[in-house]
Amino acid sequence: MAAALGSEAAVEIKDLKKSFDGKDYVLNGIDLEIPKGRITVIIGFSGTGKSVLLKHILGLLKPTSGEIRVLGREIGGMGVEELTRFRQQYGMLFQYAALFDDMSAVDNVVFPIREHRRDLTKEQMRGIAREKLKQSGLDEKHFDKLPAELSGGMRKRVGLARALALDPDLMIYDEPTTGLDPVLTEMVDNLIVSTHNLKQGTTSVVVSHDLYAAFRIGHYIAMLNNGKVLLAGTPQDFLDSEIELVRKFVAKGVHKA
Amino acid sequence: MKAMTYGELRGKVNHAIDGAAVFAWKRLEGVILATGEVMTFAIYSVRAFFARPRRFDELLNHMEFIGNKSVFIIALSGLFTGAALSYQIYLGFKLVNATSLVGPTVALGITRELGPVLTGLIVAARAGGAMAARLGTMRVSEQIDALEVMGVEPRQYLVSPRIVASVLTMPLLTGIFDFVAMFGSWLLCVQVLEMDEAAFFDRTQLWLQPSHINEGLFKAAVFGLFFSAVCTHRGFTTKGGAAGVGNSTNRGVVLSMVLIIVSDFFLTSLINFFYAVTDPTGGRG
Ligand SMILES: Nc1ncnc2c1ncn2[C@@H]1O[C@H](COP(=O)(O)OP(=O)(O)O)[C@@H](O)[C@H]1O
Ligand SMILES: [Mg+2]
């Protein structure tokens, strides 16, 4: 599937199943390849398990069965320490940014650098943090404010800067634009694209329930439904699809566009 | 109504007993499983404290936080506990003309029991509650997930320093409680009741052994382990938004307090057993 884009896979998921209670399967046999160096958008109605799928890619949840390979490594069998080290290659922007609320904006960005780059001086760490915050478009006068003193959009920018602090190979966004107004949505979408283009070979995964966004920024789209991948392909594949549910989704998304 | 035969009655009674046994076992099983979970959590966290990267900065921060949050209220409680206890014991001992023993009796009661237990209860409510609330908030706002995704082991970063800080700080705070409580006792006995000051100190020194104080400080460290393990575990496993945080805090504190009071009895027995075995001649009161 991913081969359609002429690229190897950054994430390979084979027959992934997940049940929290042993009865109902939230994920019920997911097969998906996420192409390297591209932006992949995962779409689906609310509650179909998009976040649960992300948490498996991140290794925050263990699969009930199935395999997940990320950047060539099987992560299901990794121990705590190995996984902790492996995650330095990830960057994640949470829906509500998940900033450390007792640290200033710049300290939030310094945090992952301090944890993993002990060779740097304090000045160098702050330098990198300030640069990442500028890249994410946060005005300098907000650098020393606490998250509670920032607006939702600013918090997203800080969260993005923090995710980018260690120059990740895999950037993950969980519903980055849900609940934002149209202006802010466009800003965040543009930020995702410019962030993606910042470093050669970065793979971006964006979860959304908004097909319009998927068409705007995605090279590759996967639609989840009932714990399975309903369709995965290029935006053109989605426009051409005969699948009833996909057509419905497309009709809504295109109408909005 | 037809009378039951003996067999039918036996059957009914057996059935009821079975039901009660199953119910009791289910409850007990729940308690055992929960205890095991908290113990595993605590053991992992304490071991993780000695892993890299070291968290000494965090440890000092939390020790300062625990101390700061509780030291004033502990001193205040100590003062009044010492005075009130002295007065009650004075009233009793006066009946048998043994008021010279008020000092040592209070000293033993404070250093071995009331000091560690009351300090434990206060610190569990103040610092333990704050721990559960803080970790609960971090859990529901996905800050703990964010740590994990950033390649930082959240238990090692958040839980380990809090547990170790509690174990180290509790004996210090208990020492303060003991000292201030004895000061309160002195105030009441010598200044208010006009007992002989020299006798008060002589008697107390005669009866109070260093091992009594150590016993209390040891208990304090154990209580520190208990409340911090329970409260951090509650906070760390919080579910269900802001309401969940309140719930975790509440239950964490209540459970810690019950645990301190109940375990105190068993710790006392254990310590006395230990001394009885190691020092059968009984150099202690
Ligand atoms: N930790 C969990 N425990 C139990 N059920 C969960 C958990 N996380 C998610 N779920 C359930 O899995 C389903 C999918 O959730 P989610 O992945 O968050 O949906 P979405 O596609 O909107 O992101 C929901 O029904 C949710 O209740
Ligand atoms: Mg979601």
Short mmCIF file of N, CA and C in Angstrom, two decimals, chain B residues 147-239:
data_model
loop_
_atom_site.label_atom_id
_atom_site.label_comp_id
_atom_site.label_asym_id
_atom_site.label_seq_id
_atom_site.Cartn_x
_atom_site.Cartn_y
_atom_site.Cartn_z
N LEU B 147 5.46 12.82 29.41
CA LEU B 147 6.76 12.42 29.94
C LEU B 147 7.21 11.12 29.30
N GLU B 148 6.28 10.16 29.27
CA GLU B 148 6.61 8.84 28.75
C GLU B 148 7.02 8.93 27.28
N VAL B 149 6.25 9.71 26.51
CA VAL B 149 6.55 9.85 25.09
C VAL B 149 7.90 10.53 24.89
N MET B 150 8.28 11.40 25.82
CA MET B 150 9.56 12.10 25.71
C MET B 150 10.73 11.23 26.12
N GLY B 151 10.45 9.97 26.46
CA GLY B 151 11.54 9.11 26.88
C GLY B 151 11.99 9.35 28.30
N VAL B 152 11.07 9.78 29.16
CA VAL B 152 11.37 9.93 30.58
C VAL B 152 10.47 8.95 31.33
N GLU B 153 11.06 8.11 32.17
CA GLU B 153 10.27 7.11 32.89
C GLU B 153 9.50 7.85 33.99
N PRO B 154 8.18 7.96 33.88
CA PRO B 154 7.45 8.83 34.81
C PRO B 154 7.52 8.40 36.27
N ARG B 155 7.56 7.09 36.52
CA ARG B 155 7.61 6.67 37.92
C ARG B 155 8.96 7.05 38.53
N GLN B 156 10.01 6.90 37.73
CA GLN B 156 11.34 7.23 38.24
C GLN B 156 11.47 8.73 38.49
N TYR B 157 10.82 9.51 37.64
CA TYR B 157 10.94 10.97 37.74
C TYR B 157 9.98 11.54 38.79
N LEU B 158 8.75 11.00 38.83
CA LEU B 158 7.71 11.61 39.68
C LEU B 158 7.54 10.90 41.02
N VAL B 159 7.57 9.56 40.99
CA VAL B 159 7.19 8.80 42.18
C VAL B 159 8.39 8.53 43.09
N SER B 160 9.49 8.04 42.51
CA SER B 160 10.64 7.65 43.33
C SER B 160 11.10 8.76 44.27
N PRO B 161 11.36 9.97 43.77
CA PRO B 161 11.85 11.00 44.69
C PRO B 161 10.83 11.36 45.77
N ARG B 162 9.54 11.26 45.45
CA ARG B 162 8.53 11.57 46.46
C ARG B 162 8.53 10.54 47.57
N ILE B 163 8.64 9.26 47.22
CA ILE B 163 8.63 8.21 48.25
C ILE B 163 9.90 8.32 49.11
N VAL B 164 11.04 8.45 48.47
CA VAL B 164 12.29 8.52 49.24
C VAL B 164 12.30 9.78 50.12
N ALA B 165 11.82 10.88 49.57
CA ALA B 165 11.77 12.12 50.36
C ALA B 165 10.88 11.94 51.59
N SER B 166 9.76 11.24 51.44
CA SER B 166 8.85 11.02 52.57
C SER B 166 9.52 10.17 53.64
N VAL B 167 10.20 9.11 53.21
CA VAL B 167 10.86 8.22 54.17
C VAL B 167 11.94 8.98 54.94
N LEU B 168 12.66 9.87 54.26
CA LEU B 168 13.73 10.60 54.92
C LEU B 168 13.21 11.75 55.79
N THR B 169 12.12 12.37 55.37
CA THR B 169 11.65 13.57 56.06
C THR B 169 10.82 13.24 57.29
N MET B 170 10.07 12.13 57.24
CA MET B 170 9.18 11.78 58.36
C MET B 170 9.92 11.69 59.70
N PRO B 171 11.08 11.01 59.78
CA PRO B 171 11.78 10.97 61.08
C PRO B 171 12.20 12.37 61.54
N LEU B 172 12.60 13.23 60.62
CA LEU B 172 13.00 14.60 61.01
C LEU B 172 11.81 15.33 61.62
N LEU B 173 10.67 15.23 60.94
CA LEU B 173 9.49 15.94 61.44
C LEU B 173 9.03 15.35 62.77
N THR B 174 9.15 14.01 62.88
CA THR B 174 8.77 13.37 64.14
C THR B 174 9.68 13.84 65.27
N GLY B 175 10.97 13.98 64.96
CA GLY B 175 11.91 14.50 65.95
C GLY B 175 11.46 15.88 66.43
N ILE B 176 11.03 16.71 65.50
CA ILE B 176 10.55 18.04 65.88
C ILE B 176 9.30 17.93 66.76
N PHE B 177 8.38 17.05 66.35
CA PHE B 177 7.17 16.85 67.14
C PHE B 177 7.52 16.42 68.56
N ASP B 178 8.39 15.42 68.68
CA ASP B 178 8.79 14.91 70.00
C ASP B 178 9.36 16.05 70.86
N PHE B 179 10.28 16.79 70.27
CA PHE B 179 10.95 17.84 71.01
C PHE B 179 9.96 18.90 71.51
N VAL B 180 9.09 19.35 70.59
CA VAL B 180 8.14 20.40 70.96
C VAL B 180 7.12 19.86 71.96
N ALA B 181 6.73 18.59 71.82
CA ALA B 181 5.77 18.01 72.75
C ALA B 181 6.36 17.95 74.15
N MET B 182 7.65 17.61 74.25
CA MET B 182 8.27 17.58 75.57
C MET B 182 8.39 18.99 76.15
N PHE B 183 8.59 19.93 75.24
CA PHE B 183 8.61 21.32 75.70
C PHE B 183 7.23 21.70 76.26
N GLY B 184 6.18 21.25 75.59
CA GLY B 184 4.81 21.51 76.05
C GLY B 184 4.57 20.86 77.40
N SER B 185 5.09 19.66 77.54
CA SER B 185 4.95 18.94 78.80
C SER B 185 5.67 19.70 79.92
N TRP B 186 6.87 20.15 79.61
CA TRP B 186 7.65 20.93 80.59
C TRP B 186 6.89 22.21 80.97
N LEU B 187 6.34 22.89 79.95
CA LEU B 187 5.59 24.11 80.22
C LEU B 187 4.48 23.84 81.22
N LEU B 188 3.72 22.79 80.95
CA LEU B 188 2.57 22.51 81.80
C LEU B 188 3.00 22.05 83.18
N CYS B 189 3.90 21.07 83.24
CA CYS B 189 4.29 20.49 84.52
C CYS B 189 5.03 21.50 85.39
N VAL B 190 6.06 22.12 84.79
CA VAL B 190 6.94 22.96 85.60
C VAL B 190 6.38 24.37 85.76
N GLN B 191 5.91 24.94 84.67
CA GLN B 191 5.48 26.33 84.72
C GLN B 191 4.07 26.50 85.26
N VAL B 192 3.18 25.59 84.88
CA VAL B 192 1.78 25.75 85.29
C VAL B 192 1.50 25.01 86.59
N LEU B 193 1.88 23.70 86.63
CA LEU B 193 1.55 22.90 87.81
C LEU B 193 2.61 23.01 88.89
N GLU B 194 3.68 23.73 88.60
CA GLU B 194 4.74 23.99 89.56
C GLU B 194 5.33 22.73 90.16
N MET B 195 5.57 21.74 89.29
CA MET B 195 6.29 20.55 89.74
C MET B 195 7.78 20.88 89.81
N ASP B 196 8.55 20.02 90.48
CA ASP B 196 9.97 20.28 90.64
C ASP B 196 10.70 20.04 89.32
N GLU B 197 11.36 21.05 88.83
CA GLU B 197 11.99 20.98 87.52
C GLU B 197 13.11 19.93 87.48
N ALA B 198 13.94 19.90 88.49
CA ALA B 198 15.06 18.95 88.51
C ALA B 198 14.54 17.52 88.48
N ALA B 199 13.48 17.26 89.26
CA ALA B 199 12.91 15.91 89.29
C ALA B 199 12.33 15.55 87.92
N PHE B 200 11.66 16.50 87.29
CA PHE B 200 11.07 16.28 85.96
C PHE B 200 12.13 15.78 84.99
N PHE B 201 13.27 16.47 84.97
CA PHE B 201 14.32 16.10 84.01
C PHE B 201 15.02 14.81 84.43
N ASP B 202 15.32 14.68 85.73
CA ASP B 202 16.01 13.48 86.21
C ASP B 202 15.21 12.22 85.89
N ARG B 203 13.93 12.27 86.24
CA ARG B 203 13.09 11.08 86.03
C ARG B 203 12.97 10.74 84.55
N THR B 204 12.79 11.80 83.77
CA THR B 204 12.64 11.56 82.34
C THR B 204 13.91 10.95 81.77
N GLN B 205 15.05 11.50 82.16
CA GLN B 205 16.32 10.96 81.67
C GLN B 205 16.54 9.54 82.14
N LEU B 206 16.08 9.25 83.33
CA LEU B 206 16.26 7.91 83.89
C LEU B 206 15.51 6.86 83.06
N TRP B 207 14.30 7.21 82.66
CA TRP B 207 13.45 6.21 81.99
C TRP B 207 13.55 6.21 80.47
N LEU B 208 13.77 7.36 79.90
CA LEU B 208 13.77 7.44 78.44
C LEU B 208 15.11 7.01 77.87
N GLN B 209 15.12 5.92 77.10
CA GLN B 209 16.35 5.41 76.48
C GLN B 209 16.42 5.89 75.02
N PRO B 210 17.64 5.98 74.49
CA PRO B 210 17.75 6.31 73.06
C PRO B 210 16.96 5.33 72.19
N SER B 211 16.90 4.07 72.61
CA SER B 211 16.21 3.08 71.79
C SER B 211 14.72 3.41 71.66
N HIS B 212 14.15 4.08 72.68
CA HIS B 212 12.74 4.47 72.57
C HIS B 212 12.55 5.50 71.46
N ILE B 213 13.49 6.44 71.43
CA ILE B 213 13.38 7.48 70.41
C ILE B 213 13.59 6.86 69.02
N ASN B 214 14.61 5.98 68.94
CA ASN B 214 14.86 5.32 67.65
C ASN B 214 13.65 4.54 67.17
N GLU B 215 13.01 3.86 68.12
CA GLU B 215 11.83 3.07 67.78
C GLU B 215 10.79 3.96 67.11
N GLY B 216 10.58 5.15 67.69
CA GLY B 216 9.60 6.08 67.13
C GLY B 216 10.03 6.60 65.77
N LEU B 217 11.32 6.88 65.62
CA LEU B 217 11.79 7.40 64.34
C LEU B 217 11.72 6.33 63.25
N PHE B 218 11.97 5.10 63.65
CA PHE B 218 11.85 4.00 62.70
C PHE B 218 10.40 3.87 62.21
N LYS B 219 9.48 3.92 63.17
CA LYS B 219 8.06 3.89 62.79
C LYS B 219 7.74 5.02 61.83
N ALA B 220 8.27 6.20 62.13
CA ALA B 220 7.99 7.37 61.29
C ALA B 220 8.42 7.12 59.86
N ALA B 221 9.60 6.52 59.69
CA ALA B 221 10.08 6.24 58.34
C ALA B 221 9.15 5.27 57.63
N VAL B 222 8.69 4.25 58.37
CA VAL B 222 7.78 3.28 57.77
C VAL B 222 6.46 3.95 57.38
N PHE B 223 5.95 4.82 58.26
CA PHE B 223 4.71 5.54 57.91
C PHE B 223 4.92 6.41 56.67
N GLY B 224 6.10 7.01 56.57
CA GLY B 224 6.42 7.82 55.39
C GLY B 224 6.35 6.98 54.13
N LEU B 225 6.90 5.78 54.21
CA LEU B 225 6.83 4.87 53.06
C LEU B 225 5.38 4.56 52.72
N PHE B 226 4.57 4.27 53.77
CA PHE B 226 3.18 3.86 53.53
C PHE B 226 2.36 4.96 52.88
N PHE B 227 2.38 6.15 53.49
CA PHE B 227 1.46 7.16 52.93
C PHE B 227 1.92 7.62 51.56
N SER B 228 3.25 7.71 51.37
CA SER B 228 3.70 8.19 50.06
C SER B 228 3.43 7.15 48.98
N ALA B 229 3.59 5.87 49.31
CA ALA B 229 3.31 4.83 48.31
C ALA B 229 1.83 4.84 47.95
N VAL B 230 0.97 4.90 48.98
CA VAL B 230 -0.48 4.88 48.73
C VAL B 230 -0.91 6.11 47.94
N CYS B 231 -0.45 7.28 48.37
CA CYS B 231 -0.92 8.52 47.73
C CYS B 231 -0.36 8.67 46.31
N THR B 232 0.92 8.35 46.11
CA THR B 232 1.44 8.47 44.74
C THR B 232 0.77 7.43 43.83
N HIS B 233 0.52 6.25 44.36
CA HIS B 233 -0.14 5.23 43.54
C HIS B 233 -1.53 5.67 43.13
N ARG B 234 -2.27 6.21 44.11
CA ARG B 234 -3.62 6.71 43.80
C ARG B 234 -3.57 7.79 42.73
N GLY B 235 -2.66 8.74 42.93
CA GLY B 235 -2.55 9.85 41.98
C GLY B 235 -2.14 9.35 40.60
N PHE B 236 -1.17 8.46 40.58
CA PHE B 236 -0.61 7.99 39.32
C PHE B 236 -1.64 7.22 38.49
N THR B 237 -2.55 6.52 39.18
CA THR B 237 -3.53 5.69 38.47
C THR B 237 -4.89 6.37 38.39
N THR B 238 -4.94 7.68 38.57
CA THR B 238 -6.20 8.42 38.52
C THR B 238 -6.89 8.25 37.18
N LYS B 239 -8.22 8.10 37.23
CA LYS B 239 -9.02 8.05 36.00
C LYS B 239 -10.17 9.04 36.13
#
